[in-house]
């Protein structure tokens, strides 16, 4: 038990340090600031942003959504089996089997998506001026009014970006807690190290993308550093919780509640990815095929990591 505990403590510090380093790199180095970039430097940052968008897309589909669907399905099956054994009814088998076949996981993820959609719609309803897009922003992204037809659609308004950045951080925080919890609940050293390496491999890229996103939307340095620090603490927090409840399996609906929360977090993450990150990165006149290649490369890397995650 002592070697396993030592490995888990080492994983805790590795998750904390790597997340901090990867998240603070775009914030602390002026090279990543798009407002000071011109020419080739700006194009490189644009392609780097597209790669991070692909990473977000891969993390949303290959990790968060996949894990949420698997967790919700397994927990619902456990719940149905427990009800069958308790009631021992002879006429409820058909109803139970049809309930299991219903796409509950997809429904919960969609509820997370629509929750953020409703939240932003409520903000825009209460603040109608937030829907506008300034000409300064169009010029910043190289989009003259006459070239608007060649873009991929209007960019999200500046007032929505902080809200979406907050939602992005919250959804990733939920997911990070559950990742750390999974590492903390492993029973062997080999399984702990394998899962921790898989988490580290995609966590570093995702947090780097978060830092880059905070820089692009103009978040102040203090708030950006505080956001990365809070995000970095989530996986170690989950791992510590896993150590505390090492022997405790999902009892009394606790596992189902965790799976539902992870599903809602996946839905919110997908909303921000498709309506904030991808539109901003794909907007702009330079290199559509190069941008597609960067997005595809980021997604492919996350799909490759999913073989071990």
PDB file of C-alpha atoms in Angstrom:
ATOM      1  CA  UNK A   1       0.000   0.000   0.000  1.00  0.00           C
ATOM      2  CA  UNK A   2       2.864   2.401   0.735  1.00  0.00           C
ATOM      3  CA  UNK A   3       4.408   2.246  -2.783  1.00  0.00           C
ATOM      4  CA  UNK A   4       0.977   2.845  -4.297  1.00  0.00           C
ATOM      5  CA  UNK A   5       0.373   5.812  -1.999  1.00  0.00           C
ATOM      6  CA  UNK A   6       3.779   7.261  -2.907  1.00  0.00           C
ATOM      7  CA  UNK A   7       3.069   6.904  -6.625  1.00  0.00           C
ATOM      8  CA  UNK A   8      -0.301   8.631  -6.232  1.00  0.00           C
ATOM      9  CA  UNK A   9       1.268  11.533  -4.317  1.00  0.00           C
ATOM     10  CA  UNK A  10       3.872  11.839  -7.072  1.00  0.00           C
ATOM     11  CA  UNK A  11       1.084  11.895  -9.660  1.00  0.00           C
ATOM     12  CA  UNK A  12      -0.661  14.616  -7.656  1.00  0.00           C
ATOM     13  CA  UNK A  13       2.382  16.906  -7.819  1.00  0.00           C
ATOM     14  CA  UNK A  14       3.012  16.027 -11.488  1.00  0.00           C
ATOM     15  CA  UNK A  15      -0.534  17.039 -12.417  1.00  0.00           C
ATOM     16  CA  UNK A  16      -0.216  20.295 -10.487  1.00  0.00           C
ATOM     17  CA  UNK A  17       3.205  21.297 -11.870  1.00  0.00           C
ATOM     18  CA  UNK A  18       2.555  20.364 -15.503  1.00  0.00           C
ATOM     19  CA  UNK A  19      -0.797  22.146 -15.550  1.00  0.00           C
ATOM     20  CA  UNK A  20       0.725  25.309 -14.103  1.00  0.00           C
ATOM     21  CA  UNK A  21       3.656  25.318 -16.525  1.00  0.00           C
ATOM     22  CA  UNK A  22       1.587  24.659 -19.653  1.00  0.00           C
ATOM     23  CA  UNK A  23      -1.115  27.135 -18.663  1.00  0.00           C
ATOM     24  CA  UNK A  24       1.249  29.966 -17.723  1.00  0.00           C
ATOM     25  CA  UNK A  25       3.469  29.780 -20.820  1.00  0.00           C
ATOM     26  CA  UNK A  26       1.073  31.730 -23.096  1.00  0.00           C
ATOM     27  CA  UNK A  27       0.311  34.199 -20.300  1.00  0.00           C
ATOM     28  CA  UNK A  28       3.860  34.980 -19.184  1.00  0.00           C
ATOM     29  CA  UNK A  29       5.544  35.220 -22.594  1.00  0.00           C
ATOM     30  CA  UNK A  30       4.731  38.285 -24.688  1.00  0.00           C
ATOM     31  CA  UNK A  31       5.359  36.326 -27.896  1.00  0.00           C
ATOM     32  CA  UNK A  32       1.876  34.816 -27.586  1.00  0.00           C
ATOM     33  CA  UNK A  33       0.081  38.174 -27.398  1.00  0.00           C
ATOM     34  CA  UNK A  34      -1.825  38.623 -30.664  1.00  0.00           C
ATOM     35  CA  UNK A  35      -2.276  42.383 -30.301  1.00  0.00           C
ATOM     36  CA  UNK A  36       1.484  42.855 -30.716  1.00  0.00           C
ATOM     37  CA  UNK A  37       1.889  40.319 -33.528  1.00  0.00           C
ATOM     38  CA  UNK A  38       2.191  41.262 -37.191  1.00  0.00           C
ATOM     39  CA  UNK A  39       2.931  39.486 -40.431  1.00  0.00           C
ATOM     40  CA  UNK A  40       4.388  35.999 -40.123  1.00  0.00           C
ATOM     41  CA  UNK A  41       4.247  36.112 -36.326  1.00  0.00           C
ATOM     42  CA  UNK A  42       0.498  36.721 -36.471  1.00  0.00           C
ATOM     43  CA  UNK A  43      -0.018  33.875 -38.951  1.00  0.00           C
ATOM     44  CA  UNK A  44       1.916  31.478 -36.717  1.00  0.00           C
ATOM     45  CA  UNK A  45      -0.227  32.466 -33.728  1.00  0.00           C
ATOM     46  CA  UNK A  46      -3.353  31.989 -35.820  1.00  0.00           C
ATOM     47  CA  UNK A  47      -2.299  28.472 -36.826  1.00  0.00           C
ATOM     48  CA  UNK A  48      -1.318  27.721 -33.233  1.00  0.00           C
ATOM     49  CA  UNK A  49      -4.773  28.845 -32.143  1.00  0.00           C
ATOM     50  CA  UNK A  50      -6.332  26.528 -34.739  1.00  0.00           C
ATOM     51  CA  UNK A  51      -4.273  23.638 -33.391  1.00  0.00           C
ATOM     52  CA  UNK A  52      -5.479  24.399 -29.872  1.00  0.00           C
ATOM     53  CA  UNK A  53      -9.047  24.504 -31.249  1.00  0.00           C
ATOM     54  CA  UNK A  54      -8.501  20.993 -32.618  1.00  0.00           C
ATOM     55  CA  UNK A  55      -7.216  19.926 -29.222  1.00  0.00           C
ATOM     56  CA  UNK A  56     -10.374  21.313 -27.592  1.00  0.00           C
ATOM     57  CA  UNK A  57     -12.514  19.523 -30.181  1.00  0.00           C
ATOM     58  CA  UNK A  58     -10.704  16.239 -29.556  1.00  0.00           C
ATOM     59  CA  UNK A  59     -10.883  16.667 -25.793  1.00  0.00           C
ATOM     60  CA  UNK A  60     -14.610  17.334 -26.023  1.00  0.00           C
ATOM     61  CA  UNK A  61     -15.459  14.331 -28.182  1.00  0.00           C
ATOM     62  CA  UNK A  62     -12.754  11.745 -27.452  1.00  0.00           C
ATOM     63  CA  UNK A  63     -12.400  12.337 -23.706  1.00  0.00           C
ATOM     64  CA  UNK A  64     -15.138  14.310 -21.969  1.00  0.00           C
ATOM     65  CA  UNK A  65     -18.120  13.128 -24.032  1.00  0.00           C
ATOM     66  CA  UNK A  66     -16.863   9.543 -24.340  1.00  0.00           C
ATOM     67  CA  UNK A  67     -16.198   9.248 -20.603  1.00  0.00           C
ATOM     68  CA  UNK A  68     -19.527  10.856 -19.726  1.00  0.00           C
ATOM     69  CA  UNK A  69     -21.494   8.516 -22.001  1.00  0.00           C
ATOM     70  CA  UNK A  70     -19.700   5.465 -20.630  1.00  0.00           C
ATOM     71  CA  UNK A  71     -20.198   6.541 -17.025  1.00  0.00           C
ATOM     72  CA  UNK A  72     -23.890   7.411 -17.428  1.00  0.00           C
ATOM     73  CA  UNK A  73     -24.664   4.154 -19.229  1.00  0.00           C
ATOM     74  CA  UNK A  74     -22.898   1.992 -16.649  1.00  0.00           C
ATOM     75  CA  UNK A  75     -24.480   3.803 -13.700  1.00  0.00           C
ATOM     76  CA  UNK A  76     -27.980   3.575 -15.168  1.00  0.00           C
ATOM     77  CA  UNK A  77     -27.492  -0.145 -15.794  1.00  0.00           C
ATOM     78  CA  UNK A  78     -26.390  -0.585 -12.173  1.00  0.00           C
ATOM     79  CA  UNK A  79     -29.446   1.361 -11.016  1.00  0.00           C
ATOM     80  CA  UNK A  80     -31.800  -0.782 -13.127  1.00  0.00           C
ATOM     81  CA  UNK A  81     -30.202  -4.029 -11.931  1.00  0.00           C
ATOM     82  CA  UNK A  82     -30.500  -2.942  -8.294  1.00  0.00           C
ATOM     83  CA  UNK A  83     -34.182  -2.117  -8.783  1.00  0.00           C
ATOM     84  CA  UNK A  84     -34.784  -5.487 -10.402  1.00  0.00           C
ATOM     85  CA  UNK A  85     -33.199  -7.371  -7.536  1.00  0.00           C
ATOM     86  CA  UNK A  86     -35.126  -5.356  -4.942  1.00  0.00           C
ATOM     87  CA  UNK A  87     -38.550  -5.515  -6.536  1.00  0.00           C
ATOM     88  CA  UNK A  88     -38.215  -8.965  -8.213  1.00  0.00           C
ATOM     89  CA  UNK A  89     -41.204  -8.061 -10.340  1.00  0.00           C
ATOM     90  CA  UNK A  90     -42.253 -10.339 -13.155  1.00  0.00           C
ATOM     91  CA  UNK A  91     -43.789  -7.755 -15.474  1.00  0.00           C
ATOM     92  CA  UNK A  92     -41.228  -4.947 -15.459  1.00  0.00           C
ATOM     93  CA  UNK A  93     -38.454  -6.599 -17.496  1.00  0.00           C
ATOM     94  CA  UNK A  94     -39.616  -5.203 -20.828  1.00  0.00           C
ATOM     95  CA  UNK A  95     -40.023  -1.688 -19.410  1.00  0.00           C
ATOM     96  CA  UNK A  96     -36.588  -1.809 -17.790  1.00  0.00           C
ATOM     97  CA  UNK A  97     -34.890  -2.969 -20.986  1.00  0.00           C
ATOM     98  CA  UNK A  98     -36.554  -0.193 -22.990  1.00  0.00           C
ATOM     99  CA  UNK A  99     -35.461   2.373 -20.402  1.00  0.00           C
ATOM    100  CA  UNK A 100     -31.835   1.228 -20.678  1.00  0.00           C
ATOM    101  CA  UNK A 101     -31.955   1.603 -24.449  1.00  0.00           C
ATOM    102  CA  UNK A 102     -33.016   5.257 -24.186  1.00  0.00           C
ATOM    103  CA  UNK A 103     -30.045   7.619 -24.902  1.00  0.00           C
ATOM    104  CA  UNK A 104     -29.873   9.132 -21.425  1.00  0.00           C
ATOM    105  CA  UNK A 105     -26.219  10.089 -21.838  1.00  0.00           C
ATOM    106  CA  UNK A 106     -26.843  12.064 -25.007  1.00  0.00           C
ATOM    107  CA  UNK A 107     -29.832  13.741 -23.338  1.00  0.00           C
ATOM    108  CA  UNK A 108     -27.781  14.867 -20.327  1.00  0.00           C
ATOM    109  CA  UNK A 109     -24.975  16.207 -22.536  1.00  0.00           C
ATOM    110  CA  UNK A 110     -27.556  18.091 -24.606  1.00  0.00           C
ATOM    111  CA  UNK A 111     -29.011  19.568 -21.414  1.00  0.00           C
ATOM    112  CA  UNK A 112     -25.575  20.953 -20.565  1.00  0.00           C
ATOM    113  CA  UNK A 113     -25.357  22.434 -24.067  1.00  0.00           C
ATOM    114  CA  UNK A 114     -28.802  24.046 -23.827  1.00  0.00           C
ATOM    115  CA  UNK A 115     -28.133  25.314 -20.314  1.00  0.00           C
ATOM    116  CA  UNK A 116     -25.276  27.486 -21.562  1.00  0.00           C
ATOM    117  CA  UNK A 117     -27.343  28.436 -24.620  1.00  0.00           C
ATOM    118  CA  UNK A 118     -30.142  29.612 -22.322  1.00  0.00           C
ATOM    119  CA  UNK A 119     -27.701  31.457 -20.050  1.00  0.00           C
ATOM    120  CA  UNK A 120     -26.217  33.434 -22.935  1.00  0.00           C
ATOM    121  CA  UNK A 121     -29.636  34.108 -24.437  1.00  0.00           C
ATOM    122  CA  UNK A 122     -30.767  35.459 -21.067  1.00  0.00           C
ATOM    123  CA  UNK A 123     -27.722  37.749 -20.894  1.00  0.00           C
ATOM    124  CA  UNK A 124     -28.362  39.039 -24.430  1.00  0.00           C
ATOM    125  CA  UNK A 125     -32.057  39.543 -23.653  1.00  0.00           C
ATOM    126  CA  UNK A 126     -31.233  41.612 -20.565  1.00  0.00           C
ATOM    127  CA  UNK A 127     -28.379  43.470 -22.323  1.00  0.00           C
ATOM    128  CA  UNK A 128     -29.383  43.934 -25.995  1.00  0.00           C
ATOM    129  CA  UNK A 129     -26.263  45.994 -26.741  1.00  0.00           C
ATOM    130  CA  UNK A 130     -24.086  42.960 -26.072  1.00  0.00           C
ATOM    131  CA  UNK A 131     -24.997  41.437 -29.439  1.00  0.00           C
ATOM    132  CA  UNK A 132     -23.179  44.025 -31.497  1.00  0.00           C
ATOM    133  CA  UNK A 133     -19.808  43.583 -33.133  1.00  0.00           C
ATOM    134  CA  UNK A 134     -17.458  46.515 -33.322  1.00  0.00           C
ATOM    135  CA  UNK A 135     -15.578  47.610 -36.438  1.00  0.00           C
ATOM    136  CA  UNK A 136     -12.405  47.613 -34.358  1.00  0.00           C
ATOM    137  CA  UNK A 137     -12.738  43.872 -33.895  1.00  0.00           C
ATOM    138  CA  UNK A 138     -13.353  43.416 -37.645  1.00  0.00           C
ATOM    139  CA  UNK A 139     -10.203  45.352 -38.461  1.00  0.00           C
ATOM    140  CA  UNK A 140      -8.241  43.438 -35.825  1.00  0.00           C
ATOM    141  CA  UNK A 141      -9.050  40.150 -37.517  1.00  0.00           C
ATOM    142  CA  UNK A 142      -8.519  41.532 -41.013  1.00  0.00           C
ATOM    143  CA  UNK A 143     -12.206  41.473 -41.937  1.00  0.00           C
ATOM    144  CA  UNK A 144     -13.326  44.508 -43.885  1.00  0.00           C
ATOM    145  CA  UNK A 145     -17.085  45.012 -44.098  1.00  0.00           C
ATOM    146  CA  UNK A 146     -17.012  44.315 -47.813  1.00  0.00           C
ATOM    147  CA  UNK A 147     -15.326  40.936 -47.268  1.00  0.00           C
ATOM    148  CA  UNK A 148     -17.843  39.750 -44.697  1.00  0.00           C
ATOM    149  CA  UNK A 149     -19.309  37.211 -47.135  1.00  0.00           C
ATOM    150  CA  UNK A 150     -15.963  35.384 -47.280  1.00  0.00           C
ATOM    151  CA  UNK A 151     -15.812  34.816 -43.544  1.00  0.00           C
ATOM    152  CA  UNK A 152     -17.215  31.877 -41.636  1.00  0.00           C
ATOM    153  CA  UNK A 153     -19.889  34.015 -40.001  1.00  0.00           C
ATOM    154  CA  UNK A 154     -19.862  36.744 -37.377  1.00  0.00           C
ATOM    155  CA  UNK A 155     -17.475  36.505 -34.509  1.00  0.00           C
ATOM    156  CA  UNK A 156     -18.839  36.196 -30.999  1.00  0.00           C
ATOM    157  CA  UNK A 157     -19.255  39.566 -29.396  1.00  0.00           C
ATOM    158  CA  UNK A 158     -16.575  40.720 -26.959  1.00  0.00           C
ATOM    159  CA  UNK A 159     -19.062  40.830 -24.101  1.00  0.00           C
ATOM    160  CA  UNK A 160     -19.823  37.123 -24.502  1.00  0.00           C
ATOM    161  CA  UNK A 161     -16.186  36.035 -24.452  1.00  0.00           C
ATOM    162  CA  UNK A 162     -15.598  36.446 -20.687  1.00  0.00           C
ATOM    163  CA  UNK A 163     -18.783  34.501 -19.954  1.00  0.00           C
ATOM    164  CA  UNK A 164     -17.766  31.712 -22.309  1.00  0.00           C
ATOM    165  CA  UNK A 165     -14.238  31.708 -20.887  1.00  0.00           C
ATOM    166  CA  UNK A 166     -15.731  31.270 -17.408  1.00  0.00           C
ATOM    167  CA  UNK A 167     -17.934  28.421 -18.638  1.00  0.00           C
ATOM    168  CA  UNK A 168     -14.910  26.831 -20.309  1.00  0.00           C
ATOM    169  CA  UNK A 169     -12.961  26.978 -17.045  1.00  0.00           C
ATOM    170  CA  UNK A 170     -15.868  25.567 -15.025  1.00  0.00           C
ATOM    171  CA  UNK A 171     -16.476  22.650 -17.387  1.00  0.00           C
ATOM    172  CA  UNK A 172     -12.768  21.816 -17.488  1.00  0.00           C
ATOM    173  CA  UNK A 173     -12.617  22.089 -13.707  1.00  0.00           C
ATOM    174  CA  UNK A 174     -15.417  19.537 -13.324  1.00  0.00           C
ATOM    175  CA  UNK A 175     -13.684  17.210 -15.749  1.00  0.00           C
ATOM    176  CA  UNK A 176     -10.305  17.668 -14.061  1.00  0.00           C
ATOM    177  CA  UNK A 177     -11.756  16.722 -10.679  1.00  0.00           C
ATOM    178  CA  UNK A 178     -13.183  13.510 -12.134  1.00  0.00           C
ATOM    179  CA  UNK A 179      -9.884  12.717 -13.893  1.00  0.00           C
ATOM    180  CA  UNK A 180      -7.981  13.119 -10.653  1.00  0.00           C
ATOM    181  CA  UNK A 181     -10.606  11.052  -8.859  1.00  0.00           C
ATOM    182  CA  UNK A 182     -10.116   8.233 -11.376  1.00  0.00           C
ATOM    183  CA  UNK A 183      -6.346   8.285 -10.794  1.00  0.00           C
ATOM    184  CA  UNK A 184      -6.818   8.277  -7.030  1.00  0.00           C
ATOM    185  CA  UNK A 185      -9.125   5.233  -7.173  1.00  0.00           C
ATOM    186  CA  UNK A 186      -6.703   2.982  -9.078  1.00  0.00           C
ATOM    187  CA  UNK A 187      -5.757  -0.229  -7.261  1.00  0.00           C
ATOM    188  CA  UNK A 188      -2.287  -0.930  -8.678  1.00  0.00           C
ATOM    189  CA  UNK A 189       0.886   1.058  -9.339  1.00  0.00           C
ATOM    190  CA  UNK A 190       0.906   0.153 -13.042  1.00  0.00           C
ATOM    191  CA  UNK A 191      -2.702   1.237 -13.576  1.00  0.00           C
ATOM    192  CA  UNK A 192      -2.088   4.485 -11.663  1.00  0.00           C
ATOM    193  CA  UNK A 193       1.006   5.407 -13.694  1.00  0.00           C
ATOM    194  CA  UNK A 194      -0.645   4.495 -17.004  1.00  0.00           C
ATOM    195  CA  UNK A 195      -3.748   6.566 -16.336  1.00  0.00           C
ATOM    196  CA  UNK A 196      -1.747   9.477 -14.948  1.00  0.00           C
ATOM    197  CA  UNK A 197       0.484   9.591 -18.059  1.00  0.00           C
ATOM    198  CA  UNK A 198      -2.606   9.576 -20.281  1.00  0.00           C
ATOM    199  CA  UNK A 199      -4.125  12.424 -18.268  1.00  0.00           C
ATOM    200  CA  UNK A 200      -0.858  14.391 -18.341  1.00  0.00           C
ATOM    201  CA  UNK A 201      -0.499  13.952 -22.112  1.00  0.00           C
ATOM    202  CA  UNK A 202      -3.797  15.607 -22.994  1.00  0.00           C
ATOM    203  CA  UNK A 203      -4.077  17.848 -19.918  1.00  0.00           C
ATOM    204  CA  UNK A 204      -0.945  19.799 -20.833  1.00  0.00           C
ATOM    205  CA  UNK A 205      -2.219  20.598 -24.325  1.00  0.00           C
ATOM    206  CA  UNK A 206      -5.708  21.501 -23.147  1.00  0.00           C
ATOM    207  CA  UNK A 207      -4.469  23.839 -20.409  1.00  0.00           C
ATOM    208  CA  UNK A 208      -2.024  25.444 -22.851  1.00  0.00           C
ATOM    209  CA  UNK A 209      -5.020  26.098 -25.102  1.00  0.00           C
ATOM    210  CA  UNK A 210      -6.902  27.628 -22.166  1.00  0.00           C
ATOM    211  CA  UNK A 211      -4.005  29.975 -21.451  1.00  0.00           C
ATOM    212  CA  UNK A 212      -3.824  30.939 -25.116  1.00  0.00           C
ATOM    213  CA  UNK A 213      -7.586  31.543 -25.152  1.00  0.00           C
ATOM    214  CA  UNK A 214      -7.396  33.811 -22.080  1.00  0.00           C
ATOM    215  CA  UNK A 215      -4.644  35.852 -23.743  1.00  0.00           C
ATOM    216  CA  UNK A 216      -6.605  36.187 -26.997  1.00  0.00           C
ATOM    217  CA  UNK A 217      -9.748  37.533 -25.349  1.00  0.00           C
ATOM    218  CA  UNK A 218      -7.689  40.100 -23.437  1.00  0.00           C
ATOM    219  CA  UNK A 219      -7.984  38.726 -19.898  1.00  0.00           C
ATOM    220  CA  UNK A 220      -5.828  40.622 -17.394  1.00  0.00           C
ATOM    221  CA  UNK A 221      -2.629  38.883 -16.315  1.00  0.00           C
ATOM    222  CA  UNK A 222      -3.680  38.566 -12.678  1.00  0.00           C
ATOM    223  CA  UNK A 223      -7.062  37.058 -13.530  1.00  0.00           C
ATOM    224  CA  UNK A 224      -5.521  34.761 -16.139  1.00  0.00           C
ATOM    225  CA  UNK A 225      -2.907  33.463 -13.688  1.00  0.00           C
ATOM    226  CA  UNK A 226      -5.570  33.000 -11.008  1.00  0.00           C
ATOM    227  CA  UNK A 227      -7.748  31.087 -13.483  1.00  0.00           C
ATOM    228  CA  UNK A 228      -4.894  28.748 -14.458  1.00  0.00           C
ATOM    229  CA  UNK A 229      -3.981  28.241 -10.803  1.00  0.00           C
ATOM    230  CA  UNK A 230      -7.556  27.297  -9.887  1.00  0.00           C
ATOM    231  CA  UNK A 231      -7.732  24.939 -12.876  1.00  0.00           C
ATOM    232  CA  UNK A 232      -4.394  23.378 -11.941  1.00  0.00           C
ATOM    233  CA  UNK A 233      -5.683  22.565  -8.448  1.00  0.00           C
ATOM    234  CA  UNK A 234      -8.704  20.625  -9.712  1.00  0.00           C
ATOM    235  CA  UNK A 235      -6.968  17.373 -10.737  1.00  0.00           C
ATOM    236  CA  UNK A 236      -4.933  17.156  -7.497  1.00  0.00           C
ATOM    237  CA  UNK A 237      -8.151  17.867  -5.578  1.00  0.00           C
ATOM    238  CA  UNK A 238      -9.886  14.990  -7.341  1.00  0.00           C
ATOM    239  CA  UNK A 239      -6.906  12.711  -6.741  1.00  0.00           C
ATOM    240  CA  UNK A 240      -6.927  13.597  -3.038  1.00  0.00           C
ATOM    241  CA  UNK A 241     -10.642  12.808  -2.897  1.00  0.00           C
ATOM    242  CA  UNK A 242      -9.889   9.485  -4.563  1.00  0.00           C
ATOM    243  CA  UNK A 243      -7.344   8.706  -1.849  1.00  0.00           C
ATOM    244  CA  UNK A 244      -9.847   9.565   0.866  1.00  0.00           C
ATOM    245  CA  UNK A 245     -12.594   7.337  -0.563  1.00  0.00           C
ATOM    246  CA  UNK A 246     -10.170   4.681  -1.825  1.00  0.00           C
ATOM    247  CA  UNK A 247     -12.362   1.757  -0.860  1.00  0.00           C
ATOM    248  CA  UNK A 248     -15.671   3.477  -1.548  1.00  0.00           C
ATOM    249  CA  UNK A 249     -17.354   2.536  -4.799  1.00  0.00           C
ATOM    250  CA  UNK A 250     -20.395   4.320  -6.205  1.00  0.00           C
ATOM    251  CA  UNK A 251     -23.051   3.859  -3.547  1.00  0.00           C
ATOM    252  CA  UNK A 252     -26.391   5.502  -2.957  1.00  0.00           C
ATOM    253  CA  UNK A 253     -26.470   7.193  -6.356  1.00  0.00           C
ATOM    254  CA  UNK A 254     -23.129   8.938  -5.821  1.00  0.00           C
ATOM    255  CA  UNK A 255     -21.676   7.405  -8.976  1.00  0.00           C
ATOM    256  CA  UNK A 256     -24.743   8.376 -11.005  1.00  0.00           C
ATOM    257  CA  UNK A 257     -24.576  11.967  -9.740  1.00  0.00           C
ATOM    258  CA  UNK A 258     -20.899  12.128 -10.713  1.00  0.00           C
ATOM    259  CA  UNK A 259     -21.660  10.775 -14.201  1.00  0.00           C
ATOM    260  CA  UNK A 260     -24.501  13.277 -14.674  1.00  0.00           C
ATOM    261  CA  UNK A 261     -22.266  16.199 -13.640  1.00  0.00           C
ATOM    262  CA  UNK A 262     -19.575  15.049 -16.043  1.00  0.00           C
ATOM    263  CA  UNK A 263     -22.181  14.818 -18.819  1.00  0.00           C
ATOM    264  CA  UNK A 264     -23.376  18.364 -18.166  1.00  0.00           C
ATOM    265  CA  UNK A 265     -19.753  19.559 -18.141  1.00  0.00           C
ATOM    266  CA  UNK A 266     -19.173  17.834 -21.494  1.00  0.00           C
ATOM    267  CA  UNK A 267     -22.219  19.583 -22.979  1.00  0.00           C
ATOM    268  CA  UNK A 268     -21.054  23.008 -21.798  1.00  0.00           C
ATOM    269  CA  UNK A 269     -17.558  22.305 -23.126  1.00  0.00           C
ATOM    270  CA  UNK A 270     -18.915  21.376 -26.566  1.00  0.00           C
ATOM    271  CA  UNK A 271     -21.012  24.559 -26.645  1.00  0.00           C
ATOM    272  CA  UNK A 272     -17.982  26.775 -25.975  1.00  0.00           C
ATOM    273  CA  UNK A 273     -15.849  24.795 -28.446  1.00  0.00           C
ATOM    274  CA  UNK A 274     -18.285  25.119 -31.338  1.00  0.00           C
ATOM    275  CA  UNK A 275     -19.651  28.621 -30.698  1.00  0.00           C
ATOM    276  CA  UNK A 276     -16.634  30.431 -29.246  1.00  0.00           C
ATOM    277  CA  UNK A 277     -13.335  28.742 -30.047  1.00  0.00           C
ATOM    278  CA  UNK A 278     -13.781  27.333 -33.570  1.00  0.00           C
ATOM    279  CA  UNK A 279     -15.597  30.395 -35.037  1.00  0.00           C
ATOM    280  CA  UNK A 280     -12.934  32.765 -33.731  1.00  0.00           C
ATOM    281  CA  UNK A 281     -10.039  30.668 -34.996  1.00  0.00           C
ATOM    282  CA  UNK A 282     -11.555  29.971 -38.416  1.00  0.00           C
ATOM    283  CA  UNK A 283     -12.570  33.591 -38.980  1.00  0.00           C
ATOM    284  CA  UNK A 284     -10.029  35.565 -40.954  1.00  0.00           C
ATOM    285  CA  UNK A 285      -8.765  35.493 -44.518  1.00  0.00           C
ATOM    286  CA  UNK A 286      -5.456  33.635 -44.282  1.00  0.00           C
ATOM    287  CA  UNK A 287      -4.901  29.971 -45.223  1.00  0.00           C
ATOM    288  CA  UNK A 288      -8.226  28.109 -44.865  1.00  0.00           C
ATOM    289  CA  UNK A 289      -6.604  24.771 -45.751  1.00  0.00           C
ATOM    290  CA  UNK A 290      -3.714  25.408 -43.369  1.00  0.00           C
ATOM    291  CA  UNK A 291      -6.198  26.171 -40.607  1.00  0.00           C
ATOM    292  CA  UNK A 292      -8.124  22.996 -41.402  1.00  0.00           C
ATOM    293  CA  UNK A 293      -4.884  21.012 -41.222  1.00  0.00           C
ATOM    294  CA  UNK A 294      -4.010  22.491 -37.816  1.00  0.00           C
ATOM    295  CA  UNK A 295      -7.481  21.787 -36.409  1.00  0.00           C
ATOM    296  CA  UNK A 296      -7.317  18.227 -37.778  1.00  0.00           C
ATOM    297  CA  UNK A 297      -3.818  17.738 -36.337  1.00  0.00           C
ATOM    298  CA  UNK A 298      -4.931  18.845 -32.883  1.00  0.00           C
ATOM    299  CA  UNK A 299      -7.948  16.554 -33.007  1.00  0.00           C
ATOM    300  CA  UNK A 300      -5.863  13.620 -34.313  1.00  0.00           C
ATOM    301  CA  UNK A 301      -3.398  13.986 -31.441  1.00  0.00           C
ATOM    302  CA  UNK A 302      -6.180  13.856 -28.870  1.00  0.00           C
ATOM    303  CA  UNK A 303      -7.717  10.864 -30.653  1.00  0.00           C
ATOM    304  CA  UNK A 304      -4.330   9.135 -30.509  1.00  0.00           C
ATOM    305  CA  UNK A 305      -4.009   9.793 -26.772  1.00  0.00           C
ATOM    306  CA  UNK A 306      -7.501   8.318 -26.286  1.00  0.00           C
ATOM    307  CA  UNK A 307      -5.997   4.886 -27.007  1.00  0.00           C
ATOM    308  CA  UNK A 308      -4.508   4.942 -23.495  1.00  0.00           C
ATOM    309  CA  UNK A 309      -6.789   7.383 -21.666  1.00  0.00           C
TER     310      UNK A 309
END
